[in-house]
XYZ file of C-alpha atoms in Angstrom:
593
model
C 8.716 32.307 2.836
C 6.006 31.488 5.360
C 3.572 28.925 3.959
C 1.645 28.166 7.131
C 1.528 24.369 7.038
C 5.094 24.217 5.737
C 8.486 24.667 7.182
C 10.311 27.588 5.630
C 11.613 26.473 2.248
C 13.821 27.877 -0.445
C 13.672 27.427 -4.179
C 17.270 26.648 -5.117
C 19.060 26.919 -8.407
C 19.044 23.849 -10.632
C 22.612 23.082 -9.626
C 21.705 22.663 -5.961
C 20.364 19.440 -4.525
C 17.619 19.729 -1.981
C 14.822 18.259 -0.028
C 11.086 18.587 0.097
C 9.430 18.867 3.489
C 5.874 19.545 4.540
C 4.610 19.302 8.088
C 0.840 18.752 8.247
C 1.024 19.039 12.030
C 1.976 22.698 11.901
C -1.406 23.718 10.486
C -3.040 25.675 13.275
C -6.482 24.708 12.042
C -6.009 20.968 12.463
C -7.814 20.184 15.698
C -8.592 16.951 17.474
C -7.830 14.735 20.421
C -4.401 13.150 20.382
C -4.299 9.397 20.955
C -0.798 7.964 20.544
C 0.561 9.003 17.163
C -2.890 9.725 15.767
C -5.415 12.465 16.435
C -9.129 11.796 16.392
C -11.758 14.466 16.613
C -13.828 17.045 14.806
C -11.960 18.881 12.121
C -11.754 22.423 10.814
C -9.509 22.112 7.779
C -7.800 24.903 5.920
C -7.392 24.649 2.179
C -4.401 22.356 2.077
C -4.967 21.917 -1.641
C -3.896 25.469 -2.455
C -0.735 25.201 -0.414
C 0.281 21.815 -1.731
C 0.107 23.098 -5.289
C 3.458 24.822 -4.888
C 5.056 21.475 -4.158
C 3.962 20.000 -7.466
C 4.385 22.970 -9.736
C 8.043 23.813 -9.159
C 10.550 22.795 -11.835
C 13.390 22.331 -9.385
C 13.478 20.554 -6.069
C 13.052 22.535 -2.881
C 15.290 22.720 0.122
C 14.577 22.943 3.822
C 16.176 26.017 5.277
C 19.577 25.138 6.701
C 20.085 21.935 4.688
C 23.004 21.895 2.291
C 21.925 18.909 0.203
C 23.288 15.408 -0.154
C 26.991 14.938 0.474
C 27.955 12.686 -2.419
C 31.257 11.808 -0.823
C 29.763 10.459 2.381
C 29.177 6.794 3.063
C 25.714 5.891 4.256
C 24.582 2.977 6.357
C 21.712 2.388 3.941
C 20.438 3.734 0.639
C 16.740 3.198 -0.034
C 15.631 3.193 -3.667
C 12.111 4.608 -3.803
C 9.936 6.338 -1.239
C 6.802 4.224 -1.138
C 5.367 3.425 2.281
C 7.515 0.284 2.616
C 10.698 2.155 1.752
C 9.917 5.100 4.018
C 9.027 2.872 6.970
C 12.298 0.960 6.519
C 14.245 4.227 6.215
C 12.678 5.917 9.239
C 12.974 2.819 11.426
C 16.671 2.603 10.581
C 17.190 6.309 11.176
C 15.611 6.051 14.618
C 18.052 3.234 15.435
C 20.918 5.572 14.589
C 21.619 4.703 10.962
C 22.510 7.339 8.373
C 20.046 6.771 5.524
C 19.663 8.257 2.063
C 16.346 7.801 0.246
C 16.387 8.326 -3.516
C 13.054 9.113 -5.171
C 12.533 9.408 -8.920
C 9.510 11.701 -8.618
C 9.202 15.174 -7.016
C 7.261 14.048 -3.925
C 7.319 10.896 -1.773
C 4.697 8.182 -1.517
C 4.643 6.181 -4.745
C 1.210 4.589 -5.028
C 0.366 6.162 -1.656
C 1.126 9.624 -2.993
C -1.155 12.342 -4.312
C -1.501 14.853 -7.109
C -3.494 18.011 -7.636
C -5.631 19.415 -10.403
C -8.069 22.349 -10.466
C -8.409 22.598 -6.693
C -8.748 18.840 -6.118
C -6.263 16.760 -4.106
C -6.384 13.205 -5.441
C -4.979 10.091 -3.787
C -2.911 8.178 -6.341
C -3.939 4.772 -4.983
C -6.390 3.380 -2.499
C -8.005 5.586 0.119
C -8.709 2.595 2.403
C -6.174 3.120 5.170
C -5.444 0.201 7.473
C -2.883 0.325 10.281
C -3.853 3.827 11.339
C -5.571 3.241 14.677
C -4.585 4.066 18.249
C -4.306 0.518 19.634
C -2.744 -2.893 19.170
C 0.481 -3.927 17.422
C -0.815 -3.861 13.841
C -1.324 -0.088 13.748
C 1.960 0.079 11.880
C 1.403 3.436 10.174
C 0.634 5.069 13.520
C 3.750 3.501 15.024
C 5.956 4.512 12.093
C 4.845 8.142 12.368
C 5.225 8.193 16.148
C 8.750 6.766 15.893
C 9.880 9.951 14.118
C 7.772 12.282 16.239
C 4.918 12.692 13.784
C 1.172 12.491 14.240
C -1.724 12.979 11.878
C -5.390 13.661 12.362
C -7.654 10.968 11.026
C -11.354 10.612 10.367
C -12.835 7.213 11.269
C -14.810 5.576 8.468
C -17.965 3.865 9.788
C -18.116 1.553 6.748
C -15.019 -0.119 5.308
C -16.684 -0.906 2.002
C -20.168 -1.250 0.548
C -20.417 -4.276 -1.756
C -22.798 -4.204 -4.741
C -22.755 -7.734 -6.142
C -24.610 -10.098 -8.504
C -28.169 -11.129 -7.679
C -28.668 -7.689 -6.086
C -26.539 -8.691 -3.109
C -25.725 -5.549 -1.111
C -23.505 -5.838 1.971
C -22.014 -3.064 4.067
C -18.883 -3.967 6.010
C -19.513 -1.931 9.144
C -16.683 -0.911 11.435
C -18.461 -2.657 14.281
C -17.936 -6.393 13.828
C -21.290 -7.341 15.358
C -23.116 -5.078 12.891
C -21.254 -6.577 9.929
C -21.995 -10.146 11.053
C -25.643 -9.267 11.632
C -25.941 -7.827 8.113
C -24.146 -10.733 6.445
C -26.127 -13.397 8.313
C -29.359 -11.591 7.425
C -28.448 -12.209 3.756
C -27.403 -15.827 4.411
C -29.312 -16.946 7.539
C -28.788 -20.628 6.697
C -24.999 -20.086 6.826
C -24.817 -18.252 10.155
C -22.737 -20.973 11.829
C -20.335 -21.162 8.870
C -19.945 -17.387 8.768
C -19.077 -17.243 12.464
C -16.577 -20.099 12.137
C -14.800 -18.690 9.075
C -14.433 -15.180 10.455
C -13.633 -16.719 13.838
C -10.552 -18.327 12.276
C -9.615 -14.944 10.818
C -9.723 -13.558 14.359
C -7.407 -16.319 15.613
C -4.791 -15.141 13.130
C -5.335 -11.475 13.823
C -5.189 -11.906 17.596
C -1.978 -13.912 17.302
C -0.358 -11.268 15.102
C -1.664 -8.439 17.238
C -0.117 -9.930 20.376
C 3.413 -10.068 18.963
C 6.070 -7.421 18.677
C 6.491 -7.342 14.906
C 10.067 -7.445 13.657
C 12.068 -9.452 11.141
C 11.160 -13.109 10.729
C 14.666 -13.528 9.295
C 16.326 -12.555 12.586
C 16.594 -15.622 14.878
C 17.217 -13.876 18.213
C 13.934 -11.992 17.854
C 12.102 -15.002 16.435
C 13.121 -17.386 19.191
C 12.456 -14.727 21.821
C 8.908 -14.258 20.567
C 8.377 -18.017 20.459
C 9.383 -18.470 24.095
C 7.225 -15.526 25.178
C 4.173 -16.368 23.027
C 4.432 -20.024 21.970
C 0.721 -20.573 21.268
C 0.460 -17.465 19.119
C 3.570 -18.384 17.132
C 2.313 -21.936 16.587
C -1.053 -20.549 15.463
C 0.641 -18.455 12.786
C 2.849 -21.360 11.732
C -0.270 -23.515 11.333
C -1.967 -21.001 9.039
C 1.176 -19.977 7.111
C 0.697 -22.542 4.288
C -3.112 -22.217 4.116
C -5.425 -20.121 1.930
C -8.652 -18.353 2.832
C -10.741 -20.206 0.250
C -9.879 -23.620 1.688
C -10.792 -22.497 5.210
C -14.062 -20.962 3.985
C -15.055 -24.192 2.239
C -14.646 -26.137 5.471
C -17.619 -24.270 6.911
C -19.618 -22.720 4.074
C -21.523 -24.381 1.219
C -23.617 -21.605 -0.339
C -21.890 -20.674 -3.641
C -23.033 -17.052 -3.448
C -21.561 -16.650 0.034
C -18.310 -18.262 -1.110
C -18.287 -15.819 -4.019
C -18.773 -12.963 -1.543
C -15.688 -14.148 0.344
C -13.876 -14.221 -3.012
C -14.786 -10.548 -3.407
C -13.590 -9.820 0.141
C -10.243 -11.406 -0.678
C -10.000 -9.788 -4.108
C -9.851 -6.396 -2.412
C -6.984 -7.708 -0.266
C -4.938 -9.493 -2.917
C -6.473 -9.017 -6.429
C -7.119 -12.767 -6.537
C -9.935 -14.960 -5.245
C -10.069 -16.590 -1.823
C -8.554 -19.876 -2.988
C -5.380 -17.990 -3.934
C -5.328 -15.553 -0.987
C -3.092 -16.551 1.942
C -5.154 -16.993 5.080
C -2.745 -14.853 7.103
C -3.287 -11.895 4.764
C -7.051 -12.371 4.901
C -7.084 -12.622 8.685
C -4.912 -9.545 9.084
C -7.087 -7.286 6.914
C -10.581 -8.714 7.461
C -10.209 -8.218 11.209
C -8.158 -5.030 11.501
C -11.000 -3.147 9.800
C -13.095 -3.964 12.873
C -10.383 -3.816 15.538
C -8.645 -0.579 14.601
C -10.979 0.445 11.822
C -10.372 2.369 8.632
C -9.142 5.861 9.409
C -8.660 8.427 6.668
C -5.854 10.971 7.177
C -7.020 14.560 7.127
C -5.711 16.254 3.991
C -5.322 13.019 2.050
C -3.245 9.856 1.964
C -0.238 11.715 0.571
C 0.319 13.322 3.966
C 1.501 9.980 5.390
C 4.538 9.748 3.116
C 5.243 13.459 3.420
C 5.215 13.258 7.225
C 7.475 10.197 7.214
C 9.892 11.942 4.844
C 10.050 14.994 7.084
C 10.536 12.809 10.152
C 13.384 11.052 8.368
C 15.131 14.371 7.777
C 14.621 15.390 11.398
C 16.490 12.222 12.403
C 19.535 13.417 10.470
C 18.983 11.314 7.349
C 18.274 12.545 3.843
C 15.855 12.210 0.942
C 16.645 13.323 -2.571
C 13.955 13.860 -5.221
C 14.299 13.713 -9.003
C 16.855 10.988 -8.317
C 16.286 8.245 -10.877
C 18.319 5.169 -9.930
C 19.317 3.202 -13.018
C 21.877 0.760 -11.617
C 22.802 -0.958 -8.385
C 26.606 -1.014 -8.127
C 28.213 -4.329 -7.165
C 31.746 -4.855 -5.903
C 32.892 -8.467 -5.851
C 29.283 -9.602 -5.762
C 28.201 -7.246 -2.957
C 25.802 -4.319 -3.389
C 27.750 -1.189 -2.423
C 26.055 1.741 -4.162
C 23.747 3.095 -6.832
C 24.113 5.098 -10.017
C 21.576 7.713 -11.129
C 20.463 8.525 -14.655
C 22.526 11.730 -14.568
C 25.706 9.823 -13.709
C 25.901 10.578 -9.999
C 26.863 7.724 -7.700
C 26.160 7.171 -3.996
C 27.563 4.463 -1.745
C 26.399 2.684 1.407
C 26.918 -0.401 3.547
C 23.530 -1.699 2.416
C 21.113 -1.070 -0.444
C 17.351 -1.430 0.063
C 15.175 -1.549 -3.046
C 11.582 -0.395 -2.738
C 11.157 -1.178 -6.426
C 9.380 -4.393 -7.356
C 11.546 -7.493 -7.472
C 11.076 -7.537 -11.241
C 12.413 -3.995 -11.534
C 15.186 -4.647 -9.011
C 16.614 -7.757 -10.630
C 15.521 -7.130 -14.211
C 16.477 -3.462 -14.583
C 18.646 -2.218 -11.721
C 20.950 -5.236 -11.930
C 21.228 -5.428 -15.696
C 23.720 -8.009 -16.898
C 23.770 -9.908 -13.609
C 22.588 -13.487 -13.466
C 19.328 -13.962 -11.584
C 19.873 -15.431 -8.096
C 18.329 -18.848 -7.562
C 15.920 -17.428 -4.969
C 14.561 -14.971 -7.526
C 14.201 -17.697 -10.139
C 12.089 -19.645 -7.660
C 10.035 -16.549 -6.824
C 9.250 -15.918 -10.496
C 8.237 -19.543 -10.960
C 5.627 -19.209 -8.214
C 4.469 -15.605 -8.763
C 3.603 -13.398 -11.713
C 2.927 -9.677 -11.872
C -0.581 -8.783 -10.766
C -2.455 -6.733 -13.368
C -2.350 -2.976 -13.274
C -5.362 -0.678 -13.188
C -7.313 1.744 -15.260
C -7.914 4.664 -12.890
C -10.367 7.519 -13.256
C -10.127 10.593 -11.046
C -13.223 12.764 -11.229
C -14.672 15.870 -9.685
C -18.470 15.865 -9.649
C -21.257 18.093 -8.427
C -21.960 17.116 -4.846
C -25.721 16.811 -5.250
C -25.382 13.741 -7.503
C -24.546 11.647 -4.413
C -27.260 10.707 -1.895
C -26.650 12.117 1.606
C -25.926 8.687 3.124
C -23.365 7.641 0.486
C -20.509 5.506 1.847
C -16.884 6.366 1.181
C -15.829 3.059 -0.421
C -17.703 0.826 -2.835
C -16.987 -2.418 -4.661
C -19.216 -3.229 -7.613
C -19.640 -6.393 -9.653
C -23.135 -6.193 -10.988
C -23.636 -9.099 -13.416
C -21.642 -12.332 -13.232
C -19.457 -13.662 -10.400
C -17.147 -15.081 -13.062
C -16.130 -11.542 -14.044
C -14.557 -10.843 -10.640
C -10.968 -11.305 -11.805
C -11.459 -10.391 -15.455
C -10.065 -7.094 -16.777
C -12.629 -4.308 -16.251
C -14.953 -6.789 -14.521
C -15.152 -5.393 -11.014
C -14.993 -1.727 -10.035
C -13.587 -0.203 -6.876
C -14.731 3.305 -6.009
C -13.460 5.715 -3.341
C -15.167 9.001 -2.464
C -12.768 10.451 0.136
C -14.618 13.778 0.236
C -17.421 11.959 2.064
C -14.970 11.998 4.983
C -12.817 15.056 4.230
C -14.492 17.796 2.213
C -11.303 19.896 2.129
C -9.954 17.728 -0.699
C -12.285 19.331 -3.269
C -13.741 22.768 -4.034
C -16.959 23.650 -2.243
C -19.988 21.853 -3.646
C -17.865 19.122 -5.263
C -16.978 15.501 -4.514
C -14.034 13.387 -5.628
C -14.665 10.004 -7.215
C -11.635 7.767 -7.633
C -12.560 4.759 -9.740
C -10.269 1.902 -10.610
C -10.605 -1.441 -12.338
C -8.015 -4.050 -13.280
C -6.426 -3.611 -16.683
C -3.422 -5.372 -18.245
C -0.667 -3.362 -19.895
C -1.008 -5.520 -23.002
C -4.316 -3.810 -23.765
C -2.472 -0.523 -24.250
C 0.640 -1.520 -26.139
C 1.321 -0.359 -29.685
C -1.523 2.133 -29.928
C -0.910 5.395 -31.799
C -1.492 8.427 -29.527
C -4.865 9.226 -31.064
C -6.112 5.644 -30.670
C -4.691 5.451 -27.141
C -6.621 8.549 -26.048
C -9.777 7.330 -27.764
C -9.564 3.954 -26.028
C -9.059 5.628 -22.639
C -12.208 7.681 -23.145
C -14.211 4.712 -24.436
C -13.418 2.425 -21.487
C -13.806 5.247 -18.958
C -17.206 6.081 -20.444
C -18.296 2.448 -20.083
C -17.111 2.214 -16.476
C -18.756 5.514 -15.500
C -21.935 4.378 -17.247
C -22.042 1.243 -15.113
C -21.739 3.321 -11.941
C -24.438 5.676 -13.186
C -26.812 2.815 -13.890
C -26.221 0.969 -10.616
C -25.474 3.655 -8.032
C -25.675 7.297 -9.083
C -28.266 8.349 -11.682
C -27.167 11.474 -13.529
C -23.478 10.861 -12.785
C -22.217 11.630 -16.289
C -23.915 15.012 -16.463
C -22.499 15.959 -13.032
C -18.829 15.576 -14.043
C -16.826 18.807 -13.892
C -13.338 17.264 -13.983
C -12.061 13.920 -15.284
C -8.607 12.426 -15.751
C -7.983 8.848 -16.873
C -4.829 6.845 -16.171
C -3.850 3.512 -17.708
C -1.238 0.877 -16.812
C 1.192 2.931 -18.905
C 0.521 5.890 -16.583
C 1.211 3.758 -13.518
C 4.392 2.375 -15.091
C 5.653 5.843 -15.987
C 4.995 7.693 -12.738
C 5.428 4.852 -10.241
C 8.315 3.069 -12.025
C 6.617 -0.312 -11.674
C 7.210 -3.019 -14.260
C 4.053 -3.402 -16.395
C 2.351 -0.991 -13.977
C 1.874 -3.924 -11.596
C 0.782 -3.465 -7.997
C 2.532 -6.549 -6.727
C 2.782 -10.311 -7.205
C 0.023 -12.850 -7.537
C 0.451 -16.633 -7.547
C 0.548 -18.470 -10.870
C -1.651 -21.157 -9.362
C -3.110 -22.022 -5.973
C -0.216 -21.301 -3.568
C 0.653 -22.826 -0.243
C -0.326 -19.749 1.682
C 2.641 -17.439 2.188
C 5.295 -20.155 2.011
C 6.598 -18.985 -1.354
C 6.750 -15.290 -0.511
C 10.328 -14.010 -0.128
C 11.378 -11.888 2.820
C 13.762 -8.911 2.714
C 17.172 -10.481 2.232
C 18.208 -11.459 -1.294
C 20.754 -13.699 -2.966
C 23.081 -10.687 -3.320
C 25.051 -9.661 -0.272
C 24.191 -6.193 0.963
C 20.994 -5.975 -1.102
C 17.529 -6.069 0.470
C 14.036 -5.699 -0.949
C 11.040 -4.066 0.688
C 7.444 -3.470 -0.370
C 4.612 -5.423 -1.937
C 6.740 -8.072 -3.655
C 8.074 -9.155 -0.242
C 6.398 -11.009 2.609
C 3.554 -10.518 3.448
C 2.485 -8.920 0.118
C 0.145 -6.173 -1.056
C -1.669 -3.571 1.018
C -0.773 -0.720 3.344
C -0.385 -2.862 6.472
C 1.594 -5.464 4.535
C 4.135 -3.051 3.044
C 4.529 -1.246 6.380
C 5.159 -4.640 8.006
C 7.716 -5.339 5.276
C 9.432 -2.044 6.088
C 9.607 -2.806 9.811
C 11.020 -6.272 9.130
C 13.568 -4.963 6.646
C 14.837 -2.262 9.008
C 15.309 -4.790 11.794
C 17.238 -7.231 9.592
C 19.436 -4.476 8.126
C 20.060 -2.978 11.579
C 21.275 -6.364 12.815
C 23.551 -6.738 9.799
C 25.194 -3.318 10.297
C 25.629 -3.736 14.051
C 22.716 -1.688 15.387
C 20.811 -4.728 16.686
C 21.964 -7.990 18.231
C 22.759 -10.795 15.806
C 24.102 -14.325 15.782
C 25.892 -15.212 12.525
C 25.583 -18.943 13.154
C 21.850 -18.776 13.916
C 21.368 -16.329 11.016
C 22.852 -18.748 8.515
C 20.801 -21.666 9.836
C 17.533 -19.718 9.825
C 18.047 -18.301 6.338
C 18.753 -21.801 5.006
C 15.593 -23.080 6.701
C 13.455 -20.257 5.282
C 14.931 -20.827 1.824
C 14.073 -24.525 2.047
C 10.521 -23.758 3.139
C 10.046 -21.469 0.105
C 10.988 -24.330 -2.218
C 7.956 -26.233 -0.871
C 5.606 -23.622 -2.324
């Protein structure tokens, strides 16, 4: 059938295996100016929402015309468990290098926490709508590069304001795309700290500029690492200097005002779900500067289009992705990872296995009965699971929002001490401010989320569980109504509330977590594991690997993982002697964390 934005697809019988593929670039109404792998411009968007609905409503998987499904008897170069951004970037990068890759996804569409879902004419982003790494310049535009590698491009809408902070003591700060405008606004709030502000953010720029000058590949591959060092020694030494440092310590070298230090805590909380003292300086520098260098660019049609485009590009490279494929076990043979087993009993085999699940899920569930490698024991001593979220997706009448409303907001209205407490701070995205096609005419989407531990939701009878969801959602919406949008409650036309149990169920993440956070003040990123593991043939990718949480970070993890795996299967140069020495060195450095 001809679905316009889609390739021709078939609805197979339940016995057939198949693939889902949607090409947002084949919409004739998507218009703009192409720059690299991204298109910028003015947009005339067709109702993608209506067309996407068919993808979510089918009971069986769909198949691209001409594909015969996964060949269970074939041997792959790599199997990727999960199709989050990290997993898809690793898979597509490997496929481009010539590897035969199979991606196995539990759900019916790709993306994980960067996916989407639809209700009543709304297209909702599952996770954050703040998209880093989506610009047309530099080396940290990793999403743009990943799409371009498989011949994909997406139209984006630049966001003039990364986030609008609403903080205690009526502190209101807009983080403008233009760095000079942001600094001018922040120094107008703290004129006595102008020098400290410039010095702190100046150090962030040192990190960003160093990262942005390098060709980003695996830090576990010595030929690349030494090559980069000889080409860019000062930049590499800069990153080595900041590797064990945290943003809060750097900020306190230059800034004394407690309210300004608390603002920097809030800046870092968005990056890492912890305060500045526990946020690695490299992570802070990467994100706090990329928002000004490349900017925040929202993909037309929603965040879910990124994963869908990567999945389609993967298939075009001759690799495969299978949906409704719930991996329950990683198969070991004489201590080496050689395959996976699905919940329905099917087994698939490969030279290498890449897990896009969290490290807790990988080693605690997919390797049941196996002793925990020493490296993972050390990781779990340093890091714990970050809390999950209570999320509220709403459709509201458009006139409840002032005309100049920003897309992203962070609100902590009373006490700075509540920043990291459950339900203390609120993050709000209104993607329809940028792309009105995501909602019916005259409506806006509000995506609200606030930290929430799974423990708050355990053991509740269904009736009490639903009542608690409504009670907490009502309180959170009431706070937004009081602070930002009078009349918000009466404007709601659609509302759906998700809890950590929702995130655990649909995203297959232990405790619904969105990544690791340090048990105590860490030594920067020293304790963060890379992609290799203590099990031969098994690699990890995603937010529980270096460099951590966030879209840029997991894309970086995917690029690094693909490079290391490619070297190990003979698609990139490698030196076994140097490999062994470097991996021992990196392992020793992690013990210092």
